XYZ file of C-alpha atoms in Angstrom:
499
model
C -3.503 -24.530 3.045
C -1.505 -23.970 0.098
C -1.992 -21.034 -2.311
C -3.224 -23.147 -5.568
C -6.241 -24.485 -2.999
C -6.548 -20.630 -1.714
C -6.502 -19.684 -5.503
C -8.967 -22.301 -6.149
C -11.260 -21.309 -3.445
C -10.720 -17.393 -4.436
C -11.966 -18.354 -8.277
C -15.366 -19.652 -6.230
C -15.753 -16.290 -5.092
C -15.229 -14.416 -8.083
C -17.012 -16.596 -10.620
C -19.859 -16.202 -8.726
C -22.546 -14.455 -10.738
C -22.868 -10.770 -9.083
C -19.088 -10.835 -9.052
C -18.779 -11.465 -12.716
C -21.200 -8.944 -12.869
C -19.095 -6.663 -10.923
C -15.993 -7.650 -12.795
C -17.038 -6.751 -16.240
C -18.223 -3.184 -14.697
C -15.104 -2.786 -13.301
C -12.491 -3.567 -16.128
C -14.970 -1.858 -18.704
C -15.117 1.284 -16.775
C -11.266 0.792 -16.443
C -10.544 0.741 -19.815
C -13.332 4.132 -20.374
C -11.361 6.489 -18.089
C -8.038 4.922 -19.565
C -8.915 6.326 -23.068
C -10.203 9.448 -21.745
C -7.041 12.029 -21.354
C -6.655 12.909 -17.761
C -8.663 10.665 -16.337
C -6.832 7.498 -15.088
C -7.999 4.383 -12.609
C -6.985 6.446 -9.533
C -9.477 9.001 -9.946
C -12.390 6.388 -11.030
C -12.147 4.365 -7.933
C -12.096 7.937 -5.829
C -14.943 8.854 -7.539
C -16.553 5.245 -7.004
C -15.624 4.833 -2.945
C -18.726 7.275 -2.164
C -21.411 4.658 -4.305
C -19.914 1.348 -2.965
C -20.088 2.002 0.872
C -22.920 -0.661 0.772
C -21.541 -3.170 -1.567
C -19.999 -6.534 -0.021
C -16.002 -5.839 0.505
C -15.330 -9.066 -1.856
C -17.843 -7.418 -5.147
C -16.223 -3.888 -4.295
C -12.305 -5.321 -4.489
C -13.095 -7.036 -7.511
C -14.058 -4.246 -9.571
C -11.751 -1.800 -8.301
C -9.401 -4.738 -9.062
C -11.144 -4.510 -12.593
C -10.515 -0.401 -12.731
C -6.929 -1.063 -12.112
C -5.885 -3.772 -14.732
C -8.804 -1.921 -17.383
C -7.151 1.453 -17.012
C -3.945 -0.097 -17.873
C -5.268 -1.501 -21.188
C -7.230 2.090 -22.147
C -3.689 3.799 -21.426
C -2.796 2.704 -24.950
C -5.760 3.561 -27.254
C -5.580 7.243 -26.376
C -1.434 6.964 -26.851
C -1.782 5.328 -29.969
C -4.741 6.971 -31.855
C -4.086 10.851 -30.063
C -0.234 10.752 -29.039
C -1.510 11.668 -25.439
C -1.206 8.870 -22.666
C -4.324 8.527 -20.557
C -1.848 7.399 -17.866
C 1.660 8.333 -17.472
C 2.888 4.976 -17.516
C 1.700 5.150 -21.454
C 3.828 7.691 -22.650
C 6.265 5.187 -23.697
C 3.890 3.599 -26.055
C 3.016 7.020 -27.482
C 6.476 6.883 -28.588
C 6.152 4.416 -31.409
C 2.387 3.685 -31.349
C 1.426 6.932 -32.587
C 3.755 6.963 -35.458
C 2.633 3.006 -36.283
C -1.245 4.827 -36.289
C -0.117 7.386 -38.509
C 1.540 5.179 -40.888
C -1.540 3.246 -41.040
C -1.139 0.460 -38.819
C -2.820 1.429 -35.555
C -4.862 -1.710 -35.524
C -1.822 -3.475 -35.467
C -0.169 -1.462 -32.721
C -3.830 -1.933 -30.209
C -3.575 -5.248 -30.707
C 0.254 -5.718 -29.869
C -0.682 -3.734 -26.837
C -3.902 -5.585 -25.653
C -2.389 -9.023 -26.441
C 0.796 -8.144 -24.469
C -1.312 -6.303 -21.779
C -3.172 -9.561 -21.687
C 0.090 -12.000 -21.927
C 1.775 -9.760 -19.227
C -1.359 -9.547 -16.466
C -1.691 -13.203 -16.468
C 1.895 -14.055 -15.901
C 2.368 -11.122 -13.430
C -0.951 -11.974 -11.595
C 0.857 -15.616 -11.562
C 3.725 -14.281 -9.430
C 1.600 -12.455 -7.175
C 0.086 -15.375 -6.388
C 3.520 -16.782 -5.573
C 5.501 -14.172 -4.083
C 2.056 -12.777 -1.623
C 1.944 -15.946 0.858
C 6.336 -15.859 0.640
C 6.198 -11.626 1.657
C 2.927 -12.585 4.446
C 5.108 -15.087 6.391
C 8.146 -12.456 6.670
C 5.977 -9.847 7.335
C 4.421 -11.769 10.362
C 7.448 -11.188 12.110
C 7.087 -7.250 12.243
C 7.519 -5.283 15.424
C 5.989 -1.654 16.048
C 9.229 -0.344 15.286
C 9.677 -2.035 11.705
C 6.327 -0.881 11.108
C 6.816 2.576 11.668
C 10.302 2.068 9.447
C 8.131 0.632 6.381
C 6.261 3.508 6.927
C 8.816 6.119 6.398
C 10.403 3.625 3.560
C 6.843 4.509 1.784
C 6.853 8.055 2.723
C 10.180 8.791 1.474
C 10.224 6.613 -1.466
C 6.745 7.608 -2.922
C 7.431 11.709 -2.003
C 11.139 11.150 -4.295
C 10.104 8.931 -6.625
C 6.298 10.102 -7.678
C 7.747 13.616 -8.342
C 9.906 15.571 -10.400
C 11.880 16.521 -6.953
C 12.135 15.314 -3.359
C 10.888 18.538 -2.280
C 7.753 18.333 -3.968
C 7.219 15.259 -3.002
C 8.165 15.807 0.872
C 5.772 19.098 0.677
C 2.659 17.039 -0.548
C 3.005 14.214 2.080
C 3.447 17.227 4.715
C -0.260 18.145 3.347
C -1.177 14.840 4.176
C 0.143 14.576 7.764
C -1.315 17.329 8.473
C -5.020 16.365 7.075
C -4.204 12.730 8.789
C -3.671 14.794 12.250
C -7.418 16.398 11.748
C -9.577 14.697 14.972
C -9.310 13.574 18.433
C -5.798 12.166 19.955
C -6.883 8.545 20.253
C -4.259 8.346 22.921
C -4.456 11.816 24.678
C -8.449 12.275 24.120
C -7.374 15.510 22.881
C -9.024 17.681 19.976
C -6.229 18.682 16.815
C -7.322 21.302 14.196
C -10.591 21.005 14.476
C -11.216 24.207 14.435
C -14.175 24.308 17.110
C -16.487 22.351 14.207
C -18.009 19.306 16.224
C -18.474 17.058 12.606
C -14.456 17.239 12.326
C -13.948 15.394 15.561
C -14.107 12.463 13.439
C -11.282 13.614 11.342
C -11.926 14.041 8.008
C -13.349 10.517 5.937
C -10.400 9.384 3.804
C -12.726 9.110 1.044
C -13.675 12.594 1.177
C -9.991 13.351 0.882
C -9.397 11.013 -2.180
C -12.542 12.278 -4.159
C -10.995 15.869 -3.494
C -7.832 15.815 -4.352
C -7.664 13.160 -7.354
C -11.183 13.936 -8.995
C -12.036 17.131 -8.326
C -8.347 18.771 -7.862
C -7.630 16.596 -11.576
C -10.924 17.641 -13.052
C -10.302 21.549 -12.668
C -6.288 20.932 -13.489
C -7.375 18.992 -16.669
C -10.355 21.275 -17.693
C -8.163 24.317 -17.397
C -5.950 23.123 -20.334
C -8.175 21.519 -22.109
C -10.317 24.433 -23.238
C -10.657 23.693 -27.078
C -12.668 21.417 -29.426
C -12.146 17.602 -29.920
C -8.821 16.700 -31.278
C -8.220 14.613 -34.116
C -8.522 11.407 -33.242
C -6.901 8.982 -36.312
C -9.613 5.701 -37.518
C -9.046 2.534 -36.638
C -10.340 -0.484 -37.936
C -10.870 -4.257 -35.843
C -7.415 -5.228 -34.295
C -5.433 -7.233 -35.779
C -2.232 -8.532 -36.187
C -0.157 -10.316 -38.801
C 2.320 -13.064 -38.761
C 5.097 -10.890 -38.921
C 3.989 -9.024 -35.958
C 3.312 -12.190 -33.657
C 7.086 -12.705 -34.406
C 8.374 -9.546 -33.450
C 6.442 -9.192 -30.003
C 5.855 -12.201 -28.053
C 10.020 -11.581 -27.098
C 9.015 -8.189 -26.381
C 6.006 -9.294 -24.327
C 8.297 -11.878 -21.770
C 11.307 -9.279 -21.846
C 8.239 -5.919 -20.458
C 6.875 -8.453 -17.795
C 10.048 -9.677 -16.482
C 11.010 -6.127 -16.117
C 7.631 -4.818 -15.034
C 6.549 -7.282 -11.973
C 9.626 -6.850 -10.069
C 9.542 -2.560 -10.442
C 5.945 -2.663 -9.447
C 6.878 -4.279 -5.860
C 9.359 -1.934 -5.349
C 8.494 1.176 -2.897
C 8.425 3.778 -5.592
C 8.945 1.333 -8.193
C 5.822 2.336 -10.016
C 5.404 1.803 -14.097
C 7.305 4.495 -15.772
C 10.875 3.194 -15.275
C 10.437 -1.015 -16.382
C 8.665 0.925 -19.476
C 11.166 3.443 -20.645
C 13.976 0.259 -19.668
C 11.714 -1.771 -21.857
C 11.847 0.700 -24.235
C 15.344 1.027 -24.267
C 16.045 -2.799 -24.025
C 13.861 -3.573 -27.371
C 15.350 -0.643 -29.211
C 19.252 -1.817 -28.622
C 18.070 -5.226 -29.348
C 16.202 -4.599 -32.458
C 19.479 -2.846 -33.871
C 17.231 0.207 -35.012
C 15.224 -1.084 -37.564
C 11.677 1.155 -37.843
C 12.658 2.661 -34.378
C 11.665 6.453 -34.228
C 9.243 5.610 -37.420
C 7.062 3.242 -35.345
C 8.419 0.262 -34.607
C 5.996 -2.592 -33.392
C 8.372 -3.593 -30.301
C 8.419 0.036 -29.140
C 4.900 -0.986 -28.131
C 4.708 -4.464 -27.365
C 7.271 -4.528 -24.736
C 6.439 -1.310 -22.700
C 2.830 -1.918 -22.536
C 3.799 -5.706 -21.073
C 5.852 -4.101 -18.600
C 2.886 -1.625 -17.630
C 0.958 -4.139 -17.291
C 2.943 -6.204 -15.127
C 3.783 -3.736 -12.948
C -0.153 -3.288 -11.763
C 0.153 -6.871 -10.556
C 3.034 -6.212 -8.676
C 2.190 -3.084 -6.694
C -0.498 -5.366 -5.191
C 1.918 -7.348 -3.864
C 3.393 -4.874 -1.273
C -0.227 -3.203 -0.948
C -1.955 -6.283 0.017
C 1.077 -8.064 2.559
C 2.283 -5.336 3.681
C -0.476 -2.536 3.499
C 2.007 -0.003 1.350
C 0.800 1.785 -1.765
C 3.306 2.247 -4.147
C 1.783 4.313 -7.045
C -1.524 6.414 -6.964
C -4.069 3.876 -7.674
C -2.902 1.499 -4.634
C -3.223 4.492 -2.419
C -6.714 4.702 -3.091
C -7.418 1.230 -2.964
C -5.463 1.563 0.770
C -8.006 3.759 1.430
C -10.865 1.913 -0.017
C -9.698 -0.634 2.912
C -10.352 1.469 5.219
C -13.472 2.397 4.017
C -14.642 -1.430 5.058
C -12.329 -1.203 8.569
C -9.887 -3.143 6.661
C -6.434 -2.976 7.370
C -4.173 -4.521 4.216
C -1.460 -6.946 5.901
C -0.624 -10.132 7.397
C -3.664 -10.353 9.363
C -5.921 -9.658 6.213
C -4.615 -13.118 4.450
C -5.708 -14.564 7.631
C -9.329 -13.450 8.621
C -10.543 -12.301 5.276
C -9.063 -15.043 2.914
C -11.873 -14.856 0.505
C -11.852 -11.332 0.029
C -8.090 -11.113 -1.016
C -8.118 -14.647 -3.044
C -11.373 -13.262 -4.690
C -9.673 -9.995 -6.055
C -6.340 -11.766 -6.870
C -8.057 -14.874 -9.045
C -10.812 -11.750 -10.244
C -7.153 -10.337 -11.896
C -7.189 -13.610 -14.155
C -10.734 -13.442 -14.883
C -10.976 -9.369 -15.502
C -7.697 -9.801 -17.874
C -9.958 -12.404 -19.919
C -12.679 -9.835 -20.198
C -10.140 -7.478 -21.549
C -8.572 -8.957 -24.116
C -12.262 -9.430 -25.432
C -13.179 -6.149 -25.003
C -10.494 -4.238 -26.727
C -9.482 -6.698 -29.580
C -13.072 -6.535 -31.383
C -14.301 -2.727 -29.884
C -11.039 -1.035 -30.358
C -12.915 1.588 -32.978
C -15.681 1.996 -30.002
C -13.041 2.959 -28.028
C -11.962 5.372 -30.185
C -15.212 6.868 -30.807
C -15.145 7.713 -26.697
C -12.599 10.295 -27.346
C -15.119 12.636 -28.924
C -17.127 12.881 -26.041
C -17.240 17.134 -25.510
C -15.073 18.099 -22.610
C -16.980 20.252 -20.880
C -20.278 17.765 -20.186
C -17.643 15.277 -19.106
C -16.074 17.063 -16.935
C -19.019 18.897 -15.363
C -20.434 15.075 -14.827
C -17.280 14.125 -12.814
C -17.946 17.555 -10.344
C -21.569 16.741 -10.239
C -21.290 12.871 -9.628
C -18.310 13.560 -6.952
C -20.125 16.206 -4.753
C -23.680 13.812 -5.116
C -21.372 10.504 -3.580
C -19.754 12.474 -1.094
C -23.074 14.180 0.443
C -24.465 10.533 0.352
C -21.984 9.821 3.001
C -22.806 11.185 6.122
C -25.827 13.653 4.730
C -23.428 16.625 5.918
C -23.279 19.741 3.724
C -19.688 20.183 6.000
C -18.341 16.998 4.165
C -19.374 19.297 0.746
C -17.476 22.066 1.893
C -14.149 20.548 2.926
C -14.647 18.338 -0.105
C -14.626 21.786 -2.348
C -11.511 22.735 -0.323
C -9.643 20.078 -1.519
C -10.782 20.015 -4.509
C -9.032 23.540 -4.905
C -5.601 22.247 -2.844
C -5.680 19.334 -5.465
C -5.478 22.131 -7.990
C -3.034 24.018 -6.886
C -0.787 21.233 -6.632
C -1.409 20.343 -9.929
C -0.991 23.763 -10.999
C 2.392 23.930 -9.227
C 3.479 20.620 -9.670
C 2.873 18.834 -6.265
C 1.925 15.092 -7.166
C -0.980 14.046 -5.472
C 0.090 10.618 -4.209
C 2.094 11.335 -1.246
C -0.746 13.747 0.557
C -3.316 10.713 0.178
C -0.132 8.327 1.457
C 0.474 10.595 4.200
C -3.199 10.945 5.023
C -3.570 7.584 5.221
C -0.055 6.003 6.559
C 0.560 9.005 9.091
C -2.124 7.991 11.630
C -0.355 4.365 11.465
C 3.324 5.556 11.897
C 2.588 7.757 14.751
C 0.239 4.767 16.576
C 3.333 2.761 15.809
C 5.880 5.011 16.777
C 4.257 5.626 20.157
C 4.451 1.630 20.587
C 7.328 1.174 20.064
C 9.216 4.059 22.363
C 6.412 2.860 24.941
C 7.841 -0.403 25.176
C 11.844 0.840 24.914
C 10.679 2.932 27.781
C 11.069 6.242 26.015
C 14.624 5.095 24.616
C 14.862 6.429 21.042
C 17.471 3.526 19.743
C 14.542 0.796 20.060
C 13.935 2.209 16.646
C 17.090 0.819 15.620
C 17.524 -2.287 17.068
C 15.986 -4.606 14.809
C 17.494 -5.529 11.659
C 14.298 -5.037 9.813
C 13.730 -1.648 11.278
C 17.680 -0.707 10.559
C 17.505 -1.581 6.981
C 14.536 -0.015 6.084
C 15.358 3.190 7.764
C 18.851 2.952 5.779
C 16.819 2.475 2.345
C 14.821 5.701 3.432
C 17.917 7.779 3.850
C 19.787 6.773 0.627
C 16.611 7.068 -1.257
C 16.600 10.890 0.128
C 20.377 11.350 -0.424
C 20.291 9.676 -4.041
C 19.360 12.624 -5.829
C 21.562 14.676 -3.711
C 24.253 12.594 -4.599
C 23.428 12.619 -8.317
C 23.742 16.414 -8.597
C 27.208 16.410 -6.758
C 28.286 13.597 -9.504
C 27.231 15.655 -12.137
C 28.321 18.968 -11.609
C 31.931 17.232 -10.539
C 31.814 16.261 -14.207
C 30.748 19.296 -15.557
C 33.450 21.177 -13.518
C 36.327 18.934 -14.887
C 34.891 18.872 -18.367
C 35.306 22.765 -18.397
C 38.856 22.618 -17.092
C-alpha cells in the first residue's frame, strides 16, 4: 500500500470526532506553554504522560503531536511581544520581531510568523510523509550491531550538540545510564541499584523520570530567576499583514523550510542552527535594508525553518526510534508508556496510530493558523498570568499525575529527587535531553550490544563488520572529535596571528 492510501486512511483516524477533539486540546495547549517563558512542549507532554495512561495510543499521539507543532507557533508571541523566546529555537525571531513590536508593527511580525509557521508545517509534514516509508525500508535491514551503532550515533550527537560542551553533554547522558541501569538484569535475573527497596525492582517508570527532570527540575530552575512582577508585555492588535509584507516573506518562508526539514532529521540537527542559517541567509540577501531595526524577513524565514524542523525530527523518531531534540525524547518515552517501540515494526503493526499522528500534523497546523491569526492579543494577555500560582500549579499537577500511577508514595519521592537533579543541572548547565536519551536508549544499546557479541561469539569486531554499523560508529567519533578539532584550528590561528 502506498503512502497517499496510508495518508488517506491516517486522515480517517484523525478526523474522527474525539480525535479532533483531542487535536484542538493538543495544539491549543501547545501554543499556551509556548507563550509562557520557560515552559516549552517538552515539559507539557511530561507533565501530560501521567493523565493519558488510559487514553487510546492513536487520541494520545495526536495531541502530543498537537503540543509539538502548537509550541512551535507560541515560541514567537513571547519573542516578539517580551524579547524572551519561550523555546530556544525562537531566539532568532526575538532578533528582529521584538524591534518590529516596538516600532509598532508586532501584528505584522505574529502574523509573518504564524503564516510561515503554517506554510512551513504543511510542506515539511509533506516530506515526512515522503521520506518516512523511503528511511522504514532501509531501516528494515538493521542488525543488532547497527542498532547498537545508531544508538551511540544518538548518544554522542545529542550529548555534543544539545549543549554548550561535549562534556556536559556526555555527563548528563552518564545520569541517564545510570537511572536506565535501575532494576533487575533481564538477562542475568540480577538486582542493580536498587538499593534493597522492592518497588525499584521495576526500575524506575520513564515517565516518572521525564516529569522530574523537565517539569519539576525546569519549574524550580525557572522560578528561581524569575522572582519579580510581570514584565511589560507590548499591545497587540488582530494580525495582520500588508501587501508589502506578503512580498517580502513568502521567499523567506520556502528558503526557512528548505533549510529547516533537512536539520531536523539530522541526529543533533535540532532547530537552532537552520534558524540562525536562515537568519543569516535572509539578511545577506536582503542587502541590509531594516536589518538590526526589525526587519520583516528576520522573522519570516527563521520561524519557517523552526517550524519545519519539528516535522523532521519525527522522521528519525518514528523509523528509526531516535529522538533528536528534547520534545522527541519525551514522545520516545511516551511510546513506551503504551509498550510501543518507534521503528520499522511500528509502520507495520500499528499503521493507524503513526498515519493518524502524521495526517493529525496537517489538520493541527489548520487549527493553528486559526488560532493565532484572530487571538494573537489573547495570547498576549497569557503572559500576565502571576508566576508564582503558575508555577506552584505545575509542582502540584506533576506530583498529583505521578502518584496516580502506581498509588506509590516511593514514585513521589524519587520523583522529588529528580526534580532536584533536574535543577542542579540547570543550575550548572547540564541540558536535560541526553539523561532522558540515555534513560531511555541505554536499556536498548546494551540488549543490543549483548546480541550482537552473542552471535560473533564474544568477538568484539562483529561490531564493525557491517557497513551500516561502521559508518555510524565513524559519524559518532568525528562528531566527538569535531569540537576538539575546532579548538586546535583556532588557537593555530591565534598563535600565527600573534607571531
Amino acid at each position: 500500500m502506498d503512502s497517499v492510501q496510508l495518508l488517506l486512511d491516517g486522515f480517517a483516524t484523525a478526523l474522527t470526532p474525539i480525535n479532533l477533539l483531542y487535536a484542538l486540546i493538543g495544539v491549543t495547549l501547545g501554543t499556551l506553554v509556548g507563550v509562557l517563558p520557560g515552559i516549552g512542549p517538552a515539559m507539557t507532554v511530561a507533565l501530560l504522560l501521567p493523565i493519558t495512561f488510559n487514553v487510546p495510543p492513536a487520541s494520545a499521539f495526536i495531541m502530543f503531536a498537537g503540543i509539538y507543532y502548537g509550541g512551535m507557533y507560541g515560541g514567537s508571541t513571547t519573542s516578539i511581544l517580551l524579547n524572551t523566546p519561550g523555546e530556544s529555537s525562537s531566539m532568532i525571531t526575538a532578533l528582529e520581531g521584538n524591534k518590529m513590536a516596538r516600532r509598532g508593527r508586532a501584528a505584522q511580525a505574529l502574523a509573518t510568523a504564524a503564516i510561515g509557521s503554517f506554510v512551513a508545517g504543511t510542506i515539511a509534514t509533506g516530506l515526512l510523509v515522503v521520506a518516512a516509508p523511503l528511511v522504514v525500508e532501509f531501516a528494515i535491514s538493521f542488525g543488532p550491531e547497527d542498532y547498537f551503532a545508531l544508538a551511540i550515533l544518538a548518544f554522542t550527537a545529542v550529548s555534543s550538540v544539545l549543549s554548550r560542551s561535549v562534556v556536559r553533554g556526555l555527563a548528563s547522558l552518564g545520569i541517564g545510564l545510570v537511572i536506565g541501569l535501575i532494576g533487575i538484569d533481564q538477562q542475568t535475573g540480577q538486582a542493580r541499584l536498587t538499593l534493597g527497596i522492592p518497588q525499584l525492582l521495576d526500575g524506575i517508570d520513564v515517565v516518572v523520570v521525564a516529569v522530574g527532570l523537565f517539569a519539576l527540575g525546569e519549574v524550580l530552575y525557572v522560578a528561581s530567576r524569575l522572582r519579580h512582577g510581570t514584565p511589560e508585555v507590548i499591545p497587540v492588535g488582530r494580525a495582520f499583514m500588508g501587501r508589502s509584507d506578503w512580498a517580502r516573506s513568502w521567499k523567506p518562508w520556502l528558503r526557512g523550510t528548505g533549510l529547516g526539514f533537512p536539520f531536523g532529521a539530522l541526529p543533533g540537527g535540532g532547530a537552532e542552527i537552520p534558524t540562525f542559517l536562515s537568519y543569516s541567509i535572509e539578511k545577506r540577501l536582503a542587502k541590509g535594508h531594516e536589518f538590526g531595526e526589525g526587519a520583516i524577513e528576520g522573522v519570516a524565514g527563521p520561524e519557517a525553518a523552526n517550524n519545519a524542523s519539528a516535522a523532521g525530527t519525527l522522521v528519525p523518531l518514528l523509523t528509526l526510534g531516535l529522538p533528536t531534540s528534547a520534545t522527541a525524547a519525551i514522545l520516545l518515552a511516551a511510546f513506551q508508556q503504551y509498550g510501543l517501540q518507534p521503528g520499522p515494526q511500528l509502520f507495520d503493526h500499528n499503521p493507524a496510530l503513526v498515519w493518524g499522528m502524521i495526517a493529525s500534523l496537517f489538520v493541527g497546523n489548520a487549527m493553528l493558523l486559526v488560532l493565532n491569526l484572530p487571538l494573537a492579543p489573547l495570547w498576549a494577555k497569557v503572559l500576565h498570568i502571576p508566576r508564582p500560582y503558575l508555577y506552584a500549579g505545575i509542582l502540584l499537577f506533576a506530583a498529583l499525575g505521578v502518584y496516580a500511577l502506581n498509588a506509590s508514595w516511593v514514585d513521589l519521592v524519587v520523583l522529588y529527587i529528580l526534580g532536584l537533579i533536574g535543577f542542579a543541572m540547570r543550575r550548572f548547565g547540564l541540558p536535560l535531553a541526553p539523561a532522558v536519551i540515555g534513560l531511555i536508549l541505554g536499556p536498548m544499546a546494551e540488549i543490543q550490544l549483548r546480541r550482537a557479541l552473542a552471535i560473533g561469539a564474544g568477538d568484539a569486531t562483529v561490531l564493525v563488520t557491517s557497513p551500516i554499523a561502521a559508518v555510524l560508529l565513524g559519524l559518532s567519533v568525528l562528531i566527538l572529535a569535531a569540537p576538539l578539532v575546532r579548538r586546535l584550528l583556532s588557537r593555530r590561528k591565534q598563535e600565527a596571528t600573534q607571531s
